PDB file of C-alpha atoms in Angstrom:
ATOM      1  CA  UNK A   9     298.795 156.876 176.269  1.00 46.00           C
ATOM      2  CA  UNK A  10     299.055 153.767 177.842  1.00 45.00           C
ATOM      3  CA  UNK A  11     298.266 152.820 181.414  1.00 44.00           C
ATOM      4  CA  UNK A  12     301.133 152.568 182.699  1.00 44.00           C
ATOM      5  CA  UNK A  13     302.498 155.997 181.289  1.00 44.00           C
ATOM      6  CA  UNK A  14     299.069 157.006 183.021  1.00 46.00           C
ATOM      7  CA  UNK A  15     300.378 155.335 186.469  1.00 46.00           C
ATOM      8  CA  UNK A  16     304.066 156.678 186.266  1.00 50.00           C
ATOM      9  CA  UNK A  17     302.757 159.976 185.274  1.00 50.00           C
ATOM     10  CA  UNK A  18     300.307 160.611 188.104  1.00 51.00           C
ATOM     11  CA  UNK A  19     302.804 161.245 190.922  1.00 51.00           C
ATOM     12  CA  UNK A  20     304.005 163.846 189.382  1.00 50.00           C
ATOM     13  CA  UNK A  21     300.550 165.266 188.078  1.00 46.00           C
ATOM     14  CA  UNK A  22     299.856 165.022 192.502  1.00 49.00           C
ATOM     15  CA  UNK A  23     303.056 166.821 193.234  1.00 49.00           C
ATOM     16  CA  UNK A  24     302.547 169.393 190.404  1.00 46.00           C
ATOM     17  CA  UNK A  25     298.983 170.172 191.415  1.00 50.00           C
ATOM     18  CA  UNK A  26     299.748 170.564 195.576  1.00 51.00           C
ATOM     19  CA  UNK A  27     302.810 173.349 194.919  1.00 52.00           C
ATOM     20  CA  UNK A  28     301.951 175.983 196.827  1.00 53.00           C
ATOM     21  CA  UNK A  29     298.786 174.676 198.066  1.00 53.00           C
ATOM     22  CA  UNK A  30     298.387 175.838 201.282  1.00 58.00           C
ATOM     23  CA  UNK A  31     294.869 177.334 200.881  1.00 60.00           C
ATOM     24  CA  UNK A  32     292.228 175.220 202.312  1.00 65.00           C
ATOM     25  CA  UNK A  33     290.366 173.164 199.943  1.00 68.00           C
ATOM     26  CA  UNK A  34     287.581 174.843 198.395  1.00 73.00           C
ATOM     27  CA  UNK A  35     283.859 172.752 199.869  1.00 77.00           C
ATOM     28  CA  UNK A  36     280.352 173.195 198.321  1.00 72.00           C
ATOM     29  CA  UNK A  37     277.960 176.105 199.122  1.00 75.00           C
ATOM     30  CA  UNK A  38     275.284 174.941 201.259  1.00 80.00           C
ATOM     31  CA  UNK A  39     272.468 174.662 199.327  1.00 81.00           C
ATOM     32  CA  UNK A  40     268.722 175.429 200.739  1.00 88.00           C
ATOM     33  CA  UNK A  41     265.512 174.326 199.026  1.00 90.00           C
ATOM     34  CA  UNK A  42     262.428 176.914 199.236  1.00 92.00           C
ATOM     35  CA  UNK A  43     258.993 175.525 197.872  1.00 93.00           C
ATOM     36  CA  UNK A  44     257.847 177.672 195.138  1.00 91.00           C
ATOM     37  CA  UNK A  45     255.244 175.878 193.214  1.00 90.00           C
ATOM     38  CA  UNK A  46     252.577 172.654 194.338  1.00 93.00           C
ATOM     39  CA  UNK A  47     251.376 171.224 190.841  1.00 93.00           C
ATOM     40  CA  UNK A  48     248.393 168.907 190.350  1.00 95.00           C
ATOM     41  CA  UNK A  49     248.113 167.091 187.331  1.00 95.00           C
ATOM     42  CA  UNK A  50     245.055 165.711 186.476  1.00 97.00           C
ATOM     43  CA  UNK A  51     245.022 162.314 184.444  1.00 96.00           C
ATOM     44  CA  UNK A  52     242.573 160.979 181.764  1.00 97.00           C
ATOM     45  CA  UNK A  53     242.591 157.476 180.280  1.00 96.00           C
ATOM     46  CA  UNK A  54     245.637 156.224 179.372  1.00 94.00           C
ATOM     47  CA  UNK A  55     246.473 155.409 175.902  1.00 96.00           C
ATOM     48  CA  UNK A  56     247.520 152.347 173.806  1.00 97.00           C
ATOM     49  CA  UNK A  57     251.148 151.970 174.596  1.00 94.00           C
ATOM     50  CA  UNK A  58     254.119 152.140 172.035  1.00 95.00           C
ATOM     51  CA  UNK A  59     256.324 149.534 171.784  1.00 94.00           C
ATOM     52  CA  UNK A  60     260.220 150.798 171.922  1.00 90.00           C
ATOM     53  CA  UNK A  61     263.649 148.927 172.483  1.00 89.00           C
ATOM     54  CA  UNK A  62     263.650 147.532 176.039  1.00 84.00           C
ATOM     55  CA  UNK A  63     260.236 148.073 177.132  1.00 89.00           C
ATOM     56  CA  UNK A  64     256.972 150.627 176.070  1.00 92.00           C
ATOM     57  CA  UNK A  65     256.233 154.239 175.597  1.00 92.00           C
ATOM     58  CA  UNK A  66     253.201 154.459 178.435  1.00 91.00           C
ATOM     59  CA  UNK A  67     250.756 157.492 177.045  1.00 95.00           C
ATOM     60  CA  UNK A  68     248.388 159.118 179.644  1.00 95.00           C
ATOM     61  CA  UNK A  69     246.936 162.129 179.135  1.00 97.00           C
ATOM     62  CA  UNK A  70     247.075 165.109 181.000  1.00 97.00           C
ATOM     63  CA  UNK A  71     243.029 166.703 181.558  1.00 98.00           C
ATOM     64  CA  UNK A  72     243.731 169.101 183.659  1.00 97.00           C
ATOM     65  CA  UNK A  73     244.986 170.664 187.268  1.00 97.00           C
ATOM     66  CA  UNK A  74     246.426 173.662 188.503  1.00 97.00           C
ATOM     67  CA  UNK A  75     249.559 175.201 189.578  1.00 94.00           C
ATOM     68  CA  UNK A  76     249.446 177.366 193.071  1.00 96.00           C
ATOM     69  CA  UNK A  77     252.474 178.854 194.632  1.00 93.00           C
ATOM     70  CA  UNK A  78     254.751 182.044 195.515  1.00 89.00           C
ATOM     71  CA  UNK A  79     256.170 182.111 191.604  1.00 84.00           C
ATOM     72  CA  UNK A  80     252.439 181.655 190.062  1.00 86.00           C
ATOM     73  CA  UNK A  81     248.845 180.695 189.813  1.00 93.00           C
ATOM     74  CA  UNK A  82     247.961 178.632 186.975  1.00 94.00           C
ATOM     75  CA  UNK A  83     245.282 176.028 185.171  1.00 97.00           C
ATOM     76  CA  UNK A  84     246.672 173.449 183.859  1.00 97.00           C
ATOM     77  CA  UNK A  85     244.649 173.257 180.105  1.00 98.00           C
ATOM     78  CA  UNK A  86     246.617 169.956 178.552  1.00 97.00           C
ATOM     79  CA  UNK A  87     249.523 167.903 178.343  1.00 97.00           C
ATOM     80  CA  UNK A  88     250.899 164.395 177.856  1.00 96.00           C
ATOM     81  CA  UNK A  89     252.515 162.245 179.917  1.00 92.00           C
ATOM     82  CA  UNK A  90     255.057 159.772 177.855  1.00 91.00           C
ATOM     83  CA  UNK A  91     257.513 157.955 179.969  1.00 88.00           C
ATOM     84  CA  UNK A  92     259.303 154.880 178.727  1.00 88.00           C
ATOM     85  CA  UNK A  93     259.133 151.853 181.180  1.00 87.00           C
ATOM     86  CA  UNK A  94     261.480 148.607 180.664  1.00 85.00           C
ATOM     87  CA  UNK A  95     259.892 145.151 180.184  1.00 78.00           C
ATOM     88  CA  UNK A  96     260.096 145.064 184.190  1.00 79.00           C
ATOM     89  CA  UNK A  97     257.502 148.205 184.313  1.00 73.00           C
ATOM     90  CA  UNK A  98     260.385 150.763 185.857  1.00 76.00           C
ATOM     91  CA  UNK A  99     260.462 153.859 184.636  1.00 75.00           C
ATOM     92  CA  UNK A 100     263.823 154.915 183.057  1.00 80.00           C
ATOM     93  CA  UNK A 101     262.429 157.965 181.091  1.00 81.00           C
ATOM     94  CA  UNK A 102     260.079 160.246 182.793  1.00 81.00           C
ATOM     95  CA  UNK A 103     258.475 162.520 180.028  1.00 88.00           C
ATOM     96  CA  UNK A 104     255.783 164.938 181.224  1.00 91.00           C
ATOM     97  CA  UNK A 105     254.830 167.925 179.134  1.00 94.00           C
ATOM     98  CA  UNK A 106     252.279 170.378 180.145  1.00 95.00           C
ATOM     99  CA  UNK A 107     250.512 173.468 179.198  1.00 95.00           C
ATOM    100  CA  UNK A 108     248.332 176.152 180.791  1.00 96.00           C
ATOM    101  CA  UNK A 109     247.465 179.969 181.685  1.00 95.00           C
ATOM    102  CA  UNK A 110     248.600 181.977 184.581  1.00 92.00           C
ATOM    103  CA  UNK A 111     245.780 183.313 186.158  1.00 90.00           C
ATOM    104  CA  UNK A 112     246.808 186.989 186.605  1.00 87.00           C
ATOM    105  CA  UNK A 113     248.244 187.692 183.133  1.00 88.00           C
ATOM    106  CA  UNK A 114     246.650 184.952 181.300  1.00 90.00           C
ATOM    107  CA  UNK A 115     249.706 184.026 179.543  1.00 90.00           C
ATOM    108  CA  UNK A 116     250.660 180.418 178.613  1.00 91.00           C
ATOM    109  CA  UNK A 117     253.278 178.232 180.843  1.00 90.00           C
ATOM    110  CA  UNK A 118     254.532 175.119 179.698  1.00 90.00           C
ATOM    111  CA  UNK A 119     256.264 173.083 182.304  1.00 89.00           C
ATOM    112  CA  UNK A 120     258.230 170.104 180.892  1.00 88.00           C
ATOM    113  CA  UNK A 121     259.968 167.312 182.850  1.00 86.00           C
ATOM    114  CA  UNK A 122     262.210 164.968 181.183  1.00 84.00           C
ATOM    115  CA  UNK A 123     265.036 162.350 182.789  1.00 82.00           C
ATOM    116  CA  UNK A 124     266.380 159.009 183.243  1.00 81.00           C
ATOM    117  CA  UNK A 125     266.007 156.505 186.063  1.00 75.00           C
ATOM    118  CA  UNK A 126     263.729 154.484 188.559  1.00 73.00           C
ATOM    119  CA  UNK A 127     261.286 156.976 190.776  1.00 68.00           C
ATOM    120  CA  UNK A 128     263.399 157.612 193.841  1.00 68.00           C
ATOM    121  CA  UNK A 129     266.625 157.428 192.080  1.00 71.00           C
ATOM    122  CA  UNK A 130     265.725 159.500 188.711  1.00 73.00           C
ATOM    123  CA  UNK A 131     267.522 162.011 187.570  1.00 75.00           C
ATOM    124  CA  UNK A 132     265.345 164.659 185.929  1.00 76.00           C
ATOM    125  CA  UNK A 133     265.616 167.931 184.063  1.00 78.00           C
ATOM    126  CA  UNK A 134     262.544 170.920 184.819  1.00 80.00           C
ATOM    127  CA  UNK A 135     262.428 173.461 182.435  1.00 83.00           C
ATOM    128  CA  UNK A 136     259.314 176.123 183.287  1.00 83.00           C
ATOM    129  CA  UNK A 137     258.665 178.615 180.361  1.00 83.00           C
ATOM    130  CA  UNK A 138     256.216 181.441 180.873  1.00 82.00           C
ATOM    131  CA  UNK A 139     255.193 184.353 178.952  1.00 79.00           C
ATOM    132  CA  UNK A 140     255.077 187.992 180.322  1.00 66.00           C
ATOM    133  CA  UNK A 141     258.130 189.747 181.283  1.00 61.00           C
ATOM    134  CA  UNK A 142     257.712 189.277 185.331  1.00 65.00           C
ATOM    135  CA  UNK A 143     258.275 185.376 184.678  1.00 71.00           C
ATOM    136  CA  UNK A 144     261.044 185.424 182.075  1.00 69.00           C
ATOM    137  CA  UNK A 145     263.449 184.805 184.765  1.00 73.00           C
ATOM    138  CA  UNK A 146     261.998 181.128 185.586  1.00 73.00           C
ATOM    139  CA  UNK A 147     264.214 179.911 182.762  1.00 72.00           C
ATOM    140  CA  UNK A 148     267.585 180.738 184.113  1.00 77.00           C
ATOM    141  CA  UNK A 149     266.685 178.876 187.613  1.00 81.00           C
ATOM    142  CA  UNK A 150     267.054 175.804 188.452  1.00 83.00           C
ATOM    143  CA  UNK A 151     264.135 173.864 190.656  1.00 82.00           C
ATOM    144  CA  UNK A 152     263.247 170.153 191.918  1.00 81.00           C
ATOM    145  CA  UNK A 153     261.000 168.115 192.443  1.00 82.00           C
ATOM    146  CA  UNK A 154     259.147 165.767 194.013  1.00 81.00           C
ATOM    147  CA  UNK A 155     255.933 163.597 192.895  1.00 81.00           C
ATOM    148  CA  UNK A 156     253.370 161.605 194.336  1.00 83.00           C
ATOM    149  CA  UNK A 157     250.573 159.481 192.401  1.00 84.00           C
ATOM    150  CA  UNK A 158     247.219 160.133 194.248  1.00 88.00           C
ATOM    151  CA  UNK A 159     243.405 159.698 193.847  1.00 84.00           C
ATOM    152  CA  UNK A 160     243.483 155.890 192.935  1.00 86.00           C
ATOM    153  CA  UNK A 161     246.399 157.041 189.984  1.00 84.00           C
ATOM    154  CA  UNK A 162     244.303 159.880 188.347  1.00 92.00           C
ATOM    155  CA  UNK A 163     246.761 162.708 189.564  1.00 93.00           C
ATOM    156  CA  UNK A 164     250.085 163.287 190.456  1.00 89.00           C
ATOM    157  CA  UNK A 165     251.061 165.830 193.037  1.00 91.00           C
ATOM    158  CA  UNK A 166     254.147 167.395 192.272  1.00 87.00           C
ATOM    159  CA  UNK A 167     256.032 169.779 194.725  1.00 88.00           C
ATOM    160  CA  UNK A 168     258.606 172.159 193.101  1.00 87.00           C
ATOM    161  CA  UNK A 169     261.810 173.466 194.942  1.00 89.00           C
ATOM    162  CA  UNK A 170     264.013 176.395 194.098  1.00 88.00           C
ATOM    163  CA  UNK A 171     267.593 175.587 194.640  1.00 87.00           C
ATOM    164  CA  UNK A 172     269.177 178.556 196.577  1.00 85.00           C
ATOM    165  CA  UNK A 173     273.032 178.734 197.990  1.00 74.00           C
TER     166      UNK A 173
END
């Protein structure tokens, strides 16, 4: 289709789409954010970086940390850390992956973060996996986060946030 069909047709896509539409316009739940989780990440020596298109693969190991909060108690056993930075040293892929044990039931977690963007402006996906039945559900919610490098850079603090409406 060409633009112009696009233009001459769009009037009458408007008028189509507004018969009989006397309902008020539908608006976005509210959404609230309830803190469920506090993660600390403990951070070893980081690794020789990999070089990739536009900038490096930055590897720091994850030593440690633990997970406290209303959805579970957990030590943090490993992980990696493997975010791709531009030749400025932004990050534009955040890629954390990490692995522990919930304290009650002793069965493994793995929390993994993965996105694309500058910190403050990053757009990232959480995905929390946990064995045992009572946790299953974590999969099918949807949380967020926020982070904060601490300790002279050898941990991250991350807060996690359910998304309610």
């Amino acid at each position: 289709m060409h633009s112009s069909s696009i233009s001459s047709a769009l009037p009458i896509l408007i008028s189509f789409l507004s018969i009989g539409s006397g309902a008020t316009p539908p608006t976005a739940p509210m959404l609230g954010l309830v803190p469920v989780l506090s993660v600390k990440v403990e951070l070893g020596k980081s690794l020789k970086p990999i070089p990739v298109p536009g900038g490096i693969r930055a590897l720091t190991p994850i030593i440690g940390g633990t997970v406290t909060g209303s959805l579970a108690n957990a030590t943090i056993i490993s992980g990696i850390v493997a975010s791709v930075l531009t030749s400025n040293g932004t990050i534009e892929r955040p890629d954390v992956l990490i692995y522990g044990t919930i304290a009650a039931t002793k069965e493994t977690l793995v929390i993994q973060e993965d996105g694309v963007g500058a910190a403050g402006v990053d757009v990232n996906r959480v995905r929390i996996e946990a064995g045992g039945t009572d946790l299953r559900s974590l999969q099918d919610r949807f949380f967020l986060t926020t982070s904060e490098v601490i300790d002279n850079r050898t941990a991250v603090v991350i807060g996690v946030y359910e998304v309610e409406t």
